[in-house]
Tab-separated table of C-alpha atoms in Angstrom:
chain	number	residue	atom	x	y	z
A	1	UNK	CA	-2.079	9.517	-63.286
A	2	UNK	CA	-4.417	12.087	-62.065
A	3	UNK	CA	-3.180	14.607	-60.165
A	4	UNK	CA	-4.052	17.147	-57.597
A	5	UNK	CA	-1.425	19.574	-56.167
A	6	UNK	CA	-0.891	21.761	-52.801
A	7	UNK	CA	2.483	22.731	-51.521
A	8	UNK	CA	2.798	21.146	-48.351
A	9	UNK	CA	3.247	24.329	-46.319
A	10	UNK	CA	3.800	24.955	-43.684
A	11	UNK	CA	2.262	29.163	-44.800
A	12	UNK	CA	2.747	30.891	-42.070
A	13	UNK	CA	0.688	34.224	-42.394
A	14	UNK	CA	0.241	36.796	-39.600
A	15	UNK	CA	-3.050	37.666	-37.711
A	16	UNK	CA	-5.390	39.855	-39.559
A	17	UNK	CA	-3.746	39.256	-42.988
A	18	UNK	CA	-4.926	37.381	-45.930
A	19	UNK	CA	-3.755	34.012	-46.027
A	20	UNK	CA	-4.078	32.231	-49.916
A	21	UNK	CA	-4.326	28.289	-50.214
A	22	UNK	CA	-3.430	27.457	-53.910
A	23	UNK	CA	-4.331	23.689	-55.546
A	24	UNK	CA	-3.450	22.713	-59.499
A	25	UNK	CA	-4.792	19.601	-60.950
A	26	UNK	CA	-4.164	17.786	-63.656
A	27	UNK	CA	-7.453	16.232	-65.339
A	28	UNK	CA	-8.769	19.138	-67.490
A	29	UNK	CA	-12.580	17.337	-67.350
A	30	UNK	CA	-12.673	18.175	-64.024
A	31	UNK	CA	-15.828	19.566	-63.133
A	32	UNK	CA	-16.167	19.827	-59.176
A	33	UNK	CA	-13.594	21.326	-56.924
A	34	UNK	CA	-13.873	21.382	-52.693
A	35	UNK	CA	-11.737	23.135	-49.812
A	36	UNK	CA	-11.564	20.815	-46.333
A	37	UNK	CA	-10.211	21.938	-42.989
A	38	UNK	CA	-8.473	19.510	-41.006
A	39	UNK	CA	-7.234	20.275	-37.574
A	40	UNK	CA	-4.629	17.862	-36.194
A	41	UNK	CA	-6.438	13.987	-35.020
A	42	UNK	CA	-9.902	15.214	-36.596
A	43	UNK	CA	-11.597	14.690	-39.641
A	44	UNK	CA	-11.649	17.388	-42.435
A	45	UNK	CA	-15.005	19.322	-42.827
A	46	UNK	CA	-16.217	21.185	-45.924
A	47	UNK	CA	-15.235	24.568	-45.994
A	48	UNK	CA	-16.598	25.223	-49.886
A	49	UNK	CA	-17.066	23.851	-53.023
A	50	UNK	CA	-17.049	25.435	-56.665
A	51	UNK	CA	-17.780	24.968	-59.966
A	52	UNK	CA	-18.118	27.255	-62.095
A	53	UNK	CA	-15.067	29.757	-63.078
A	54	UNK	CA	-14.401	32.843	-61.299
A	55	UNK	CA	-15.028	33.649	-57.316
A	56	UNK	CA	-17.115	32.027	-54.983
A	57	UNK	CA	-17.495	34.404	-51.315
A	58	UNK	CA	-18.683	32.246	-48.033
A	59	UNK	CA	-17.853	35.008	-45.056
A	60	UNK	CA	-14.398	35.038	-44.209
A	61	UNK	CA	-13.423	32.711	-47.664
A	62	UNK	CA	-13.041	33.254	-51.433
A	63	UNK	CA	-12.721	30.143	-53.220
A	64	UNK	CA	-11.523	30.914	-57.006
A	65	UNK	CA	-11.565	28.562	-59.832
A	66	UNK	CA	-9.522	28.986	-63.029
A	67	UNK	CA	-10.264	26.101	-65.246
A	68	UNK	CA	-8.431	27.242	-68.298
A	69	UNK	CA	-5.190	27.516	-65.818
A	70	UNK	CA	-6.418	24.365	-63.902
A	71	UNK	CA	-6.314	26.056	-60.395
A	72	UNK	CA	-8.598	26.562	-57.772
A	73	UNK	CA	-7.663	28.845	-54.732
A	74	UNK	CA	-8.565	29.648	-51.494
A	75	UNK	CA	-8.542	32.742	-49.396
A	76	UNK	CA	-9.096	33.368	-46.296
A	77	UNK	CA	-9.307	37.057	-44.577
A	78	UNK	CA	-9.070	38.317	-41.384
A	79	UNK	CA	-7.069	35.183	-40.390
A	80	UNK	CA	-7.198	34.074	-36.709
A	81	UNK	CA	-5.294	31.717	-34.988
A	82	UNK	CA	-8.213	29.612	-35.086
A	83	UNK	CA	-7.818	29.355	-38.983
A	84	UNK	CA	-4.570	27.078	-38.047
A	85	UNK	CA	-5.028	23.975	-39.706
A	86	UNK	CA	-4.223	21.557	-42.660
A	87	UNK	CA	-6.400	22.548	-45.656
A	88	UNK	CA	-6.891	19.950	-48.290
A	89	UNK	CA	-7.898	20.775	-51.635
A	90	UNK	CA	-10.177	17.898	-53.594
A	91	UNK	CA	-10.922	17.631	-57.154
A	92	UNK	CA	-13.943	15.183	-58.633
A	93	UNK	CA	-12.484	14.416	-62.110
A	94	UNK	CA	-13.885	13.276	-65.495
A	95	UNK	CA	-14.523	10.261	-64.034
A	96	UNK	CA	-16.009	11.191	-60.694
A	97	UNK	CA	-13.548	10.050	-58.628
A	98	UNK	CA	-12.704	12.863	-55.527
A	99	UNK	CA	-9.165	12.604	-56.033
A	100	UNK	CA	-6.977	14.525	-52.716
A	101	UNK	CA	-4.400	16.646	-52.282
A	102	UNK	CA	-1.623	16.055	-50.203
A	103	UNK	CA	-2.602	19.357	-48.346
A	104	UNK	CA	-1.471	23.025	-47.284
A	105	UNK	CA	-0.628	23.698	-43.465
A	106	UNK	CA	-1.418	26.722	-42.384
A	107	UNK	CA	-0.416	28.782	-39.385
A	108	UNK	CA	-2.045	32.196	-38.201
A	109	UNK	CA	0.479	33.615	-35.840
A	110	UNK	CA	-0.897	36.106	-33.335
B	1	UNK	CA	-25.503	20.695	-42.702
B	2	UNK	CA	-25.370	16.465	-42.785
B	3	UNK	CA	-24.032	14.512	-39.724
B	4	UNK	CA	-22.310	11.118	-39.905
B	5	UNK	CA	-21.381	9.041	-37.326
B	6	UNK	CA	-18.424	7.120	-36.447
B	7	UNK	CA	-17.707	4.218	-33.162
B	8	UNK	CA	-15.779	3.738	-31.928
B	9	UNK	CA	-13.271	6.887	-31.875
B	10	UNK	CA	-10.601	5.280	-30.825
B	11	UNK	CA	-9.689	1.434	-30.042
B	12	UNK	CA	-6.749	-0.452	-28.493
B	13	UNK	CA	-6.464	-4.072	-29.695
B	14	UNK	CA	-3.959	-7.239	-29.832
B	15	UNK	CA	-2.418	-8.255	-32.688
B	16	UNK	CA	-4.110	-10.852	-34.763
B	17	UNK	CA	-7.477	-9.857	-33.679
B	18	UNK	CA	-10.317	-7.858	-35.462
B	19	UNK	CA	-11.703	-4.737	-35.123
B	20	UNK	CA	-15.185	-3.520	-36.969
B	21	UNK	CA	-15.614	0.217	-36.836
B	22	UNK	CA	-18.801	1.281	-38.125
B	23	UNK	CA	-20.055	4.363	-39.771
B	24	UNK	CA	-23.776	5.867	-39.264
B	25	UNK	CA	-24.932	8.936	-41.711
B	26	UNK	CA	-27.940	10.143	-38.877
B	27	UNK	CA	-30.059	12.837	-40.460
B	28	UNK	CA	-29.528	11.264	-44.430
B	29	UNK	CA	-29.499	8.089	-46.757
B	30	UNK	CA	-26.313	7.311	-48.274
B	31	UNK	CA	-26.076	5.198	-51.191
B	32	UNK	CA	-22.195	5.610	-51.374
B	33	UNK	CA	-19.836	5.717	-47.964
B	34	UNK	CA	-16.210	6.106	-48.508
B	35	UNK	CA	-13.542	4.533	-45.640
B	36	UNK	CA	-9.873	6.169	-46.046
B	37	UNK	CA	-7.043	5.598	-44.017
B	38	UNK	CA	-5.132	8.718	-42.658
B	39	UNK	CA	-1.251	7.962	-41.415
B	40	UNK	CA	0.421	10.748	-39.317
B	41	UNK	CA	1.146	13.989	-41.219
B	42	UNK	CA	-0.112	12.070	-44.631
B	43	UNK	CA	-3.023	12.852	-46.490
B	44	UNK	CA	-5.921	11.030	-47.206
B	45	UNK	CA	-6.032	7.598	-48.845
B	46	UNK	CA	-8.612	6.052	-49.910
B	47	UNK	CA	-9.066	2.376	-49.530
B	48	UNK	CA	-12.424	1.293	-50.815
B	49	UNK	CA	-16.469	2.652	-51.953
B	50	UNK	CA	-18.751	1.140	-50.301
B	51	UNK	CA	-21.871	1.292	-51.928
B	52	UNK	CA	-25.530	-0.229	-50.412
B	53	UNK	CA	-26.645	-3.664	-50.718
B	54	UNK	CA	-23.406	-4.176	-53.631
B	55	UNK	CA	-19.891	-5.290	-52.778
B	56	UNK	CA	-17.212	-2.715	-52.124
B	57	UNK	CA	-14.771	-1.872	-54.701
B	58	UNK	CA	-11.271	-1.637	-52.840
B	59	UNK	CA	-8.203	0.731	-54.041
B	60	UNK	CA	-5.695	-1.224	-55.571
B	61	UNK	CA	-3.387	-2.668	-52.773
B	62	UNK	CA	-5.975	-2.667	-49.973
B	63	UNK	CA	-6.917	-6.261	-49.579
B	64	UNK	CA	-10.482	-6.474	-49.530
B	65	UNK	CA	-10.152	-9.914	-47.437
B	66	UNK	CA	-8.515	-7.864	-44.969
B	67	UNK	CA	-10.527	-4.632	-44.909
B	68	UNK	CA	-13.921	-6.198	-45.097
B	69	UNK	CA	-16.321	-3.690	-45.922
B	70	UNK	CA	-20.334	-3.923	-45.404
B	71	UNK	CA	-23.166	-1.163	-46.708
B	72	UNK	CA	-26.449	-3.442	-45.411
B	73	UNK	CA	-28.231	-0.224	-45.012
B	74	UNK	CA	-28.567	3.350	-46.652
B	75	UNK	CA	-27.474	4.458	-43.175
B	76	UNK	CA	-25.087	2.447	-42.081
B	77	UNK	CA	-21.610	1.086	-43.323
B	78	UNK	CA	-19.146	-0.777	-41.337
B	79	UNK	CA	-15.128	-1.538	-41.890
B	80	UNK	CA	-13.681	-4.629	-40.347
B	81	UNK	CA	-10.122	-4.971	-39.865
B	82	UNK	CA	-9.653	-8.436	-40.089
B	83	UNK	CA	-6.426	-10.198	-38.055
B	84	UNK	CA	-4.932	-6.483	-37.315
B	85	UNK	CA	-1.392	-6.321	-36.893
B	86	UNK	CA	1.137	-2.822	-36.051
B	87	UNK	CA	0.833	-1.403	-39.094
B	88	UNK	CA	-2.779	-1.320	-39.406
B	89	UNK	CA	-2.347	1.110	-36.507
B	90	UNK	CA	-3.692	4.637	-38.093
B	91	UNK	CA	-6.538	6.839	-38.045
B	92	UNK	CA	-9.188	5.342	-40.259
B	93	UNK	CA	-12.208	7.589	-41.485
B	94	UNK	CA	-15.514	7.456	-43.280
B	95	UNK	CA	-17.498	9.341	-45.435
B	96	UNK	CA	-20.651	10.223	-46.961
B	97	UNK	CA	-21.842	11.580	-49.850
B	98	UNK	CA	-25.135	13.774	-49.352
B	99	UNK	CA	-28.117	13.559	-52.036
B	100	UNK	CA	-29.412	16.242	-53.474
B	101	UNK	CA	-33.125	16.584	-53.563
B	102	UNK	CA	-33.264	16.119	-57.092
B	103	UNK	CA	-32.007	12.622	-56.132
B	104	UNK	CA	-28.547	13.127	-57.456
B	105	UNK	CA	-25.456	13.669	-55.927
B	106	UNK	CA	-24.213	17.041	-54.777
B	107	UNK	CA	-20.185	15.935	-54.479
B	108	UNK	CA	-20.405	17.080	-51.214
B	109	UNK	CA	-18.671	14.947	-48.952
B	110	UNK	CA	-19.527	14.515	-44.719
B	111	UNK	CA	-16.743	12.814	-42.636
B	112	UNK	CA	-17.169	10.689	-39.714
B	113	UNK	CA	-15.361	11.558	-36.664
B	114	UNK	CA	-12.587	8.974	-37.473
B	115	UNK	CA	-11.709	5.911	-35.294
B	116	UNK	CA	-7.664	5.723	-34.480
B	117	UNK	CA	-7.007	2.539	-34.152
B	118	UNK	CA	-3.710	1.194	-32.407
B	119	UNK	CA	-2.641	-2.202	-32.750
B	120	UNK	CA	-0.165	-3.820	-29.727
């Protein structure tokens, strides 16, 4: 059974700090690895995807892969209270199926 | 980015009737959709591919007879919730995978608005 992991959260991280989303997966073929948002009664949206090993920068967020570890992470600086949401971490494995985490929920607290 | 479309956003129906939600990619072509089923607090689940102008391939344990699935178009995919009863009640979403000009896929996946459906 393939297997992608978050801890369920909720992180609650203060305004201004860094807040850091972690994921582990399983499948070691695994080539493709993507960060979602979800607010609460909406649909997630694509925050970032990686693939290659090492640090990805998008503004605010750092997404960093570690294959040989089978991690990917997420940070996100400067947190606002706007950044309060349910982040869900998605792998596409050897097979190409997007397999889910259950997700992280995250609170910025002013 | 890459918009897709989903009616209705929410519905209110009777028990034992059906309900079609459909799901519209506007500004691309999508070969593959995706429909998942989202329960309160609970994470994604998928529930079936639906891939254009091909039957759907359904999860294991979604009943394809009951979730009836139709890709007729690149654009357009619909779910139909056939004879709906309480615990069909959730938030039901679809998805789209954008192609990359090269014509392959770039894994990147654009989500409908979701429909929440709420069965009496």
């Amino acid at each position: 059974q393939k297997e992608v992991e978050q801890n369920s959260g909720p992180l609650s991280v203060p305004e201004g700090a860094i807040a850091s989303l972690n994921c582990t997966y399983s499948d070691r073929g695994s080539q493709s690895f993507f960060w979602y948002r979800q607010y609460s009664g909406k649909s997630p949206e694509l925050i970032m995807f990686i693939y290659s090993n090492g640090d990805k920068e998008d503004g605010r967020f750092t997404a960093q892969l570690n294959k040989a570890s089978q991690y990917v992470s997420l940070l996100i600086r400067d947190s606002q209270p706007s950044d309060s949401a349910t982040y869900l971490c998605a792998v596409k494995d050897s097979n190409y199926q997007l397999i889910w985490g259950a997700g992280t929920k995250l609170i910025i607290k002013p | 980015g890459a918009v897709v479309s989903q009616h209705p956003s929410w519905v209110i129906c009777k028990s034992g009737t059906s309900v079609k939600i459909e799901c519209r990619s506007l500004d691309f072509q999508a070969t593959t959709m995706f429909w998942y089923r989202q329960f309160p607090k609970q994470s994604l689940m998928l529930m079936a591919t639906s891939n254009e102008g091909s039957k759907a391939t359904h999860e294991q344990g979604v009943e394809k007879d009951k979730f009836l699935i139709n890709h007729a178009s690149l654009t357009l995919s619909t779910l139909t919730v056939t004879s709906a009863h309480p615990e069909d009640s959730s938030f039901y979403i679809c998805s789209a995978i954008k192609t990359g000009t090269s014509g392959l896929s770039t894994g990147e996946l654009f989500f409908g608005e979701g429909s929440r459906l709420t069965v009496l």
